[in-house]
Amino acid sequence: QKEVEQDPGPLSVPEGAIVSLNCTYSNSAFQYFMWYRQYSRKGPELLMYTYSSGNKEDGRFTAQVDKSSKYISLFIRDSQPSDSATYLCAMSASGKWGGSNYKLTFGKGTLLTVNP
Amino acid sequence: DGGITQSPKYLFRKEGQNVTLSCEQNLNHDAMYWYRQDPGQGLRLIYYSQIVNDFQKGDIAEGYSVSREKKESFPLTVTSAQKNPTAFYLCATSLATNTGELFFGEGSRLTVL
């Protein structure tokens, strides 16, 4: 079993739809969870960052972490064509710099297209 | 403007040639990273450096080399020993005390002919 599993899609939705993106993981030591957005031929940019379990909301975006199920989600409300991108989940175990388990593990990314 | 500059954006190389990808940052971040991105593979860590004159191998370091002589610069050399070098290469930085926020450059696409 891979450490982080993410459905690569592609996912195509109409403008205004609610989008749900998900990742599962196997390493129970992961505590820090991130979502990155990557536009075509560009570098990823951090979209959401959460620590441990719970929800975090930022505008149209909501990140959820369920550590008991080892499952994280990103919800996009009122999706826009400008949200069309690849979404990468990422996670790490340690917040302590220099620790041997400080490393981000990325999912493979989900390609999302929002159609006008 | 503060940021990360990768060059060249596109590069073609013949088999057997070494090539060096540049990464320069003016964010004053301590840590720098090189990732490789292939279709369907996600991001894989090649090398990372926490401080000047020190760096560690990532998950796929074979066939690559790096140096960190200045805080601002972390060049990556793709050597002829790298068997499948065609890929999108991403440089990233982070604050030393940060717990995962990486700042990425625009990437360099290397194609071996």
mmCIF file of C-alpha atoms in Angstrom:
data_model
loop_
_atom_site.group_PDB
_atom_site.id
_atom_site.type_symbol
_atom_site.label_atom_id
_atom_site.label_comp_id
_atom_site.label_asym_id
_atom_site.label_seq_id
_atom_site.Cartn_x
_atom_site.Cartn_y
_atom_site.Cartn_z
ATOM 1 C CA GLN A 1 0.000 0.000 0.000
ATOM 2 C CA LYS A 2 1.365 3.404 -0.975
ATOM 3 C CA GLU A 3 1.798 5.947 1.789
ATOM 4 C CA VAL A 4 -0.555 8.430 0.120
ATOM 5 C CA GLU A 5 -3.286 7.531 -2.357
ATOM 6 C CA GLN A 6 -5.038 10.115 -4.504
ATOM 7 C CA ASP A 7 -7.397 9.480 -7.387
ATOM 8 C CA PRO A 8 -5.763 11.093 -10.438
ATOM 9 C CA GLY A 9 -9.102 11.782 -12.123
ATOM 10 C CA PRO A 10 -9.579 13.550 -14.430
ATOM 11 C CA LEU A 11 -12.568 15.194 -12.804
ATOM 12 C CA SER A 12 -14.817 17.418 -14.904
ATOM 13 C CA VAL A 13 -17.614 19.515 -13.368
ATOM 14 C CA PRO A 14 -19.875 22.378 -14.475
ATOM 15 C CA GLU A 15 -19.271 25.869 -13.172
ATOM 16 C CA GLY A 16 -20.900 26.405 -9.783
ATOM 17 C CA ALA A 17 -20.646 22.765 -8.712
ATOM 18 C CA ILE A 18 -19.282 21.637 -5.364
ATOM 19 C CA VAL A 19 -16.072 19.715 -5.842
ATOM 20 C CA SER A 20 -14.735 17.100 -3.443
ATOM 21 C CA LEU A 21 -11.117 15.989 -3.673
ATOM 22 C CA ASN A 22 -9.742 13.283 -1.408
ATOM 23 C CA CYS A 23 -6.607 11.506 -0.248
ATOM 24 C CA THR A 24 -6.083 8.513 1.965
ATOM 25 C CA TYR A 25 -2.876 7.663 3.751
ATOM 26 C CA SER A 26 -1.373 4.785 5.683
ATOM 27 C CA ASN A 27 1.218 6.449 7.931
ATOM 28 C CA SER A 28 -0.428 7.228 11.261
ATOM 29 C CA ALA A 29 2.475 9.533 12.146
ATOM 30 C CA PHE A 30 1.326 12.176 9.649
ATOM 31 C CA GLN A 31 0.163 15.282 11.487
ATOM 32 C CA TYR A 32 0.514 18.123 8.976
ATOM 33 C CA PHE A 33 -1.731 18.129 5.919
ATOM 34 C CA MET A 34 -1.618 20.393 2.916
ATOM 35 C CA TRP A 35 -3.311 20.954 -0.392
ATOM 36 C CA TYR A 36 -1.359 22.445 -3.271
ATOM 37 C CA ARG A 37 -2.822 23.744 -6.530
ATOM 38 C CA GLN A 38 -0.814 23.448 -9.726
ATOM 39 C CA TYR A 39 -1.773 25.149 -12.953
ATOM 40 C CA SER A 40 -0.548 23.644 -16.181
ATOM 41 C CA ARG A 41 3.221 24.081 -16.723
ATOM 42 C CA LYS A 42 3.604 25.959 -13.430
ATOM 43 C CA GLY A 43 4.945 25.132 -10.000
ATOM 44 C CA PRO A 44 2.493 24.144 -7.240
ATOM 45 C CA GLU A 45 1.271 26.760 -4.766
ATOM 46 C CA LEU A 46 0.021 26.140 -1.253
ATOM 47 C CA LEU A 47 -3.750 26.369 -1.007
ATOM 48 C CA MET A 48 -4.648 25.013 2.427
ATOM 49 C CA TYR A 49 -2.690 23.900 5.487
ATOM 50 C CA THR A 50 -4.056 22.046 8.506
ATOM 51 C CA TYR A 51 -2.585 20.458 11.585
ATOM 52 C CA SER A 52 -4.064 17.261 13.052
ATOM 53 C CA SER A 53 -7.788 16.605 12.714
ATOM 54 C CA GLY A 54 -10.546 19.083 12.025
ATOM 55 C CA ASN A 55 -11.802 21.529 9.440
ATOM 56 C CA LYS A 56 -10.342 24.701 8.037
ATOM 57 C CA GLU A 57 -12.185 27.120 5.807
ATOM 58 C CA ASP A 58 -10.782 29.813 3.521
ATOM 59 C CA GLY A 59 -13.267 31.473 1.234
ATOM 60 C CA ARG A 60 -14.689 28.869 -1.125
ATOM 61 C CA PHE A 61 -12.235 26.218 0.056
ATOM 62 C CA THR A 62 -12.639 23.876 3.021
ATOM 63 C CA ALA A 63 -10.057 21.328 4.122
ATOM 64 C CA GLN A 64 -11.051 18.421 6.334
ATOM 65 C CA VAL A 65 -8.828 15.951 8.136
ATOM 66 C CA ASP A 66 -10.067 12.747 9.725
ATOM 67 C CA LYS A 67 -7.052 11.111 11.326
ATOM 68 C CA SER A 68 -9.070 8.193 12.683
ATOM 69 C CA SER A 69 -9.924 7.206 9.113
ATOM 70 C CA LYS A 70 -6.640 8.454 7.641
ATOM 71 C CA TYR A 71 -8.603 10.499 5.163
ATOM 72 C CA ILE A 72 -8.344 14.123 4.069
ATOM 73 C CA SER A 73 -10.608 16.138 1.807
ATOM 74 C CA LEU A 74 -10.685 19.452 -0.006
ATOM 75 C CA PHE A 75 -14.056 20.948 -0.881
ATOM 76 C CA ILE A 76 -14.471 23.730 -3.404
ATOM 77 C CA ARG A 77 -17.790 25.561 -3.330
ATOM 78 C CA ASP A 78 -19.181 27.485 -6.300
ATOM 79 C CA SER A 79 -16.390 26.192 -8.503
ATOM 80 C CA GLN A 80 -15.061 28.507 -11.203
ATOM 81 C CA PRO A 81 -13.229 27.859 -14.488
ATOM 82 C CA SER A 82 -10.193 29.457 -12.844
ATOM 83 C CA ASP A 83 -10.170 26.534 -10.384
ATOM 84 C CA SER A 84 -9.190 24.217 -13.237
ATOM 85 C CA ALA A 85 -5.846 22.794 -12.168
ATOM 86 C CA THR A 86 -4.191 19.768 -10.652
ATOM 87 C CA TYR A 87 -4.683 19.490 -6.893
ATOM 88 C CA LEU A 88 -1.991 17.742 -4.883
ATOM 89 C CA CYS A 89 -2.373 16.597 -1.325
ATOM 90 C CA ALA A 90 0.765 16.497 0.821
ATOM 91 C CA MET A 91 1.519 15.509 4.374
ATOM 92 C CA SER A 92 4.352 15.217 6.856
ATOM 93 C CA ALA A 93 4.959 13.624 10.224
ATOM 94 C CA SER A 94 7.248 16.030 11.956
ATOM 95 C CA GLY A 95 7.232 19.744 12.448
ATOM 96 C CA LYS A 96 10.700 19.599 13.885
ATOM 97 C CA TRP A 97 13.289 20.815 11.464
ATOM 98 C CA GLY A 98 16.124 18.398 10.883
ATOM 99 C CA GLY A 99 14.240 15.408 12.166
ATOM 100 C CA SER A 100 14.669 12.303 10.081
ATOM 101 C CA ASN A 101 10.938 12.119 9.465
ATOM 102 C CA TYR A 102 10.618 15.691 8.297
ATOM 103 C CA LYS A 103 9.638 15.180 4.694
ATOM 104 C CA LEU A 104 6.611 15.979 2.630
ATOM 105 C CA THR A 105 4.904 13.027 0.993
ATOM 106 C CA PHE A 106 2.768 14.006 -1.978
ATOM 107 C CA GLY A 107 -0.197 12.357 -3.600
ATOM 108 C CA LYS A 108 -0.103 11.997 -7.373
ATOM 109 C CA GLY A 109 -2.561 14.834 -7.900
ATOM 110 C CA THR A 110 -6.118 15.088 -9.238
ATOM 111 C CA LEU A 111 -6.719 16.962 -12.489
ATOM 112 C CA LEU A 112 -9.844 19.115 -12.192
ATOM 113 C CA THR A 113 -11.607 20.880 -15.042
ATOM 114 C CA VAL A 114 -14.455 23.308 -14.344
ATOM 115 C CA ASN A 115 -16.515 23.920 -17.468
ATOM 116 C CA PRO A 116 -18.202 27.310 -18.007
ATOM 117 C CA ASP B 1 9.924 40.946 -6.220
ATOM 118 C CA GLY B 2 10.663 38.050 -3.880
ATOM 119 C CA GLY B 3 10.594 34.656 -5.435
ATOM 120 C CA ILE B 4 12.264 31.630 -6.877
ATOM 121 C CA THR B 5 13.805 31.706 -10.327
ATOM 122 C CA GLN B 6 14.465 28.528 -12.239
ATOM 123 C CA SER B 7 16.321 28.471 -15.527
ATOM 124 C CA PRO B 8 16.194 27.432 -18.221
ATOM 125 C CA LYS B 9 12.460 26.891 -18.543
ATOM 126 C CA TYR B 10 12.925 24.384 -21.370
ATOM 127 C CA LEU B 11 16.060 22.393 -22.087
ATOM 128 C CA PHE B 12 16.949 19.749 -24.637
ATOM 129 C CA ARG B 13 19.881 17.436 -24.109
ATOM 130 C CA LYS B 14 21.494 14.670 -26.044
ATOM 131 C CA GLU B 15 22.029 11.348 -24.353
ATOM 132 C CA GLY B 16 25.340 11.181 -22.528
ATOM 133 C CA GLN B 17 25.487 14.878 -21.726
ATOM 134 C CA ASN B 18 25.378 16.404 -18.276
ATOM 135 C CA VAL B 19 23.109 19.389 -17.771
ATOM 136 C CA THR B 20 22.778 21.849 -14.888
ATOM 137 C CA LEU B 21 19.493 23.427 -13.846
ATOM 138 C CA SER B 22 19.652 26.690 -11.976
ATOM 139 C CA CYS B 23 17.591 27.672 -8.945
ATOM 140 C CA GLU B 24 17.961 31.079 -7.306
ATOM 141 C CA GLN B 25 15.850 32.485 -4.467
ATOM 142 C CA ASN B 26 15.609 35.867 -2.766
ATOM 143 C CA LEU B 27 13.117 34.834 -0.092
ATOM 144 C CA ASN B 28 15.910 34.402 2.468
ATOM 145 C CA HIS B 29 14.711 30.851 3.117
ATOM 146 C CA ASP B 30 17.146 28.436 4.664
ATOM 147 C CA ALA B 31 15.952 25.231 3.050
ATOM 148 C CA MET B 32 15.924 24.377 -0.638
ATOM 149 C CA TYR B 33 14.693 21.290 -2.457
ATOM 150 C CA TRP B 34 14.655 19.668 -5.859
ATOM 151 C CA TYR B 35 11.678 17.592 -6.953
ATOM 152 C CA ARG B 36 11.011 15.673 -10.085
ATOM 153 C CA GLN B 37 7.497 15.421 -11.504
ATOM 154 C CA ASP B 38 6.459 12.788 -14.029
ATOM 155 C CA PRO B 39 2.952 12.150 -15.381
ATOM 156 C CA GLY B 40 1.102 9.822 -13.032
ATOM 157 C CA GLN B 41 3.958 9.807 -10.506
ATOM 158 C CA GLY B 42 3.450 12.905 -8.427
ATOM 159 C CA LEU B 43 6.368 14.789 -6.905
ATOM 160 C CA ARG B 44 9.474 12.870 -5.901
ATOM 161 C CA LEU B 45 12.266 14.370 -3.815
ATOM 162 C CA ILE B 46 15.733 14.325 -5.383
ATOM 163 C CA TYR B 47 17.883 16.344 -2.944
ATOM 164 C CA TYR B 48 17.362 18.880 -0.220
ATOM 165 C CA SER B 49 19.532 21.299 1.707
ATOM 166 C CA GLN B 50 18.860 22.825 5.084
ATOM 167 C CA ILE B 51 21.914 25.089 5.285
ATOM 168 C CA VAL B 52 24.792 26.256 3.146
ATOM 169 C CA ASN B 53 27.422 23.625 2.365
ATOM 170 C CA ASP B 54 25.172 20.799 3.464
ATOM 171 C CA PHE B 55 22.656 18.694 1.556
ATOM 172 C CA GLN B 56 20.960 15.295 1.807
ATOM 173 C CA LYS B 57 19.760 12.754 -0.682
ATOM 174 C CA GLY B 58 16.058 12.396 -1.215
ATOM 175 C CA ASP B 59 14.209 9.376 -2.529
ATOM 176 C CA ILE B 60 15.609 9.359 -6.080
ATOM 177 C CA ALA B 61 19.101 10.912 -5.887
ATOM 178 C CA GLU B 62 20.858 8.445 -8.208
ATOM 179 C CA GLY B 63 22.163 10.161 -11.321
ATOM 180 C CA TYR B 64 21.858 13.658 -9.845
ATOM 181 C CA SER B 65 24.214 15.971 -7.985
ATOM 182 C CA VAL B 66 23.787 19.303 -6.210
ATOM 183 C CA SER B 67 25.790 21.991 -4.466
ATOM 184 C CA ARG B 68 24.865 24.670 -1.943
ATOM 185 C CA GLU B 69 27.673 27.208 -1.858
ATOM 186 C CA LYS B 70 25.364 30.169 -1.271
ATOM 187 C CA LYS B 71 22.112 30.484 0.597
ATOM 188 C CA GLU B 72 20.420 31.856 -2.510
ATOM 189 C CA SER B 73 21.462 29.145 -4.939
ATOM 190 C CA PHE B 74 20.910 25.390 -5.250
ATOM 191 C CA PRO B 75 21.834 24.124 -8.731
ATOM 192 C CA LEU B 76 20.969 20.602 -9.826
ATOM 193 C CA THR B 77 23.124 18.641 -12.265
ATOM 194 C CA VAL B 78 21.484 15.837 -14.174
ATOM 195 C CA THR B 79 24.309 13.512 -15.092
ATOM 196 C CA SER B 80 24.571 10.982 -17.880
ATOM 197 C CA ALA B 81 24.105 8.291 -15.229
ATOM 198 C CA GLN B 82 20.455 9.264 -14.824
ATOM 199 C CA LYS B 83 18.662 6.668 -16.952
ATOM 200 C CA ASN B 84 15.362 8.495 -17.500
ATOM 201 C CA PRO B 85 16.109 12.201 -17.208
ATOM 202 C CA THR B 86 13.196 13.536 -19.277
ATOM 203 C CA ALA B 87 10.924 15.177 -16.704
ATOM 204 C CA PHE B 88 9.651 18.404 -15.169
ATOM 205 C CA TYR B 89 12.019 19.585 -12.433
ATOM 206 C CA LEU B 90 10.808 21.789 -9.611
ATOM 207 C CA CYS B 91 12.895 23.755 -7.143
ATOM 208 C CA ALA B 92 11.318 24.724 -3.830
ATOM 209 C CA THR B 93 12.225 26.556 -0.655
ATOM 210 C CA SER B 94 10.935 26.697 2.891
ATOM 211 C CA LEU B 95 11.697 28.411 6.175
ATOM 212 C CA ALA B 96 13.862 26.268 8.415
ATOM 213 C CA THR B 97 11.238 26.117 11.116
ATOM 214 C CA ASN B 98 8.339 25.584 8.771
ATOM 215 C CA THR B 99 6.244 22.468 8.930
ATOM 216 C CA GLY B 100 5.507 21.933 5.320
ATOM 217 C CA GLU B 101 4.829 25.106 3.370
ATOM 218 C CA LEU B 102 6.952 24.892 0.297
ATOM 219 C CA PHE B 103 7.356 27.704 -2.185
ATOM 220 C CA PHE B 104 7.928 26.437 -5.708
ATOM 221 C CA GLY B 105 9.599 27.874 -8.748
ATOM 222 C CA GLU B 106 8.055 27.746 -12.214
ATOM 223 C CA GLY B 107 9.900 24.562 -13.112
ATOM 224 C CA SER B 108 12.315 23.431 -15.805
ATOM 225 C CA ARG B 109 11.292 20.923 -18.432
ATOM 226 C CA LEU B 110 14.174 18.720 -19.546
ATOM 227 C CA THR B 111 13.868 16.599 -22.664
ATOM 228 C CA VAL B 112 16.548 14.115 -23.642
ATOM 229 C CA LEU B 113 16.700 13.507 -27.364
#
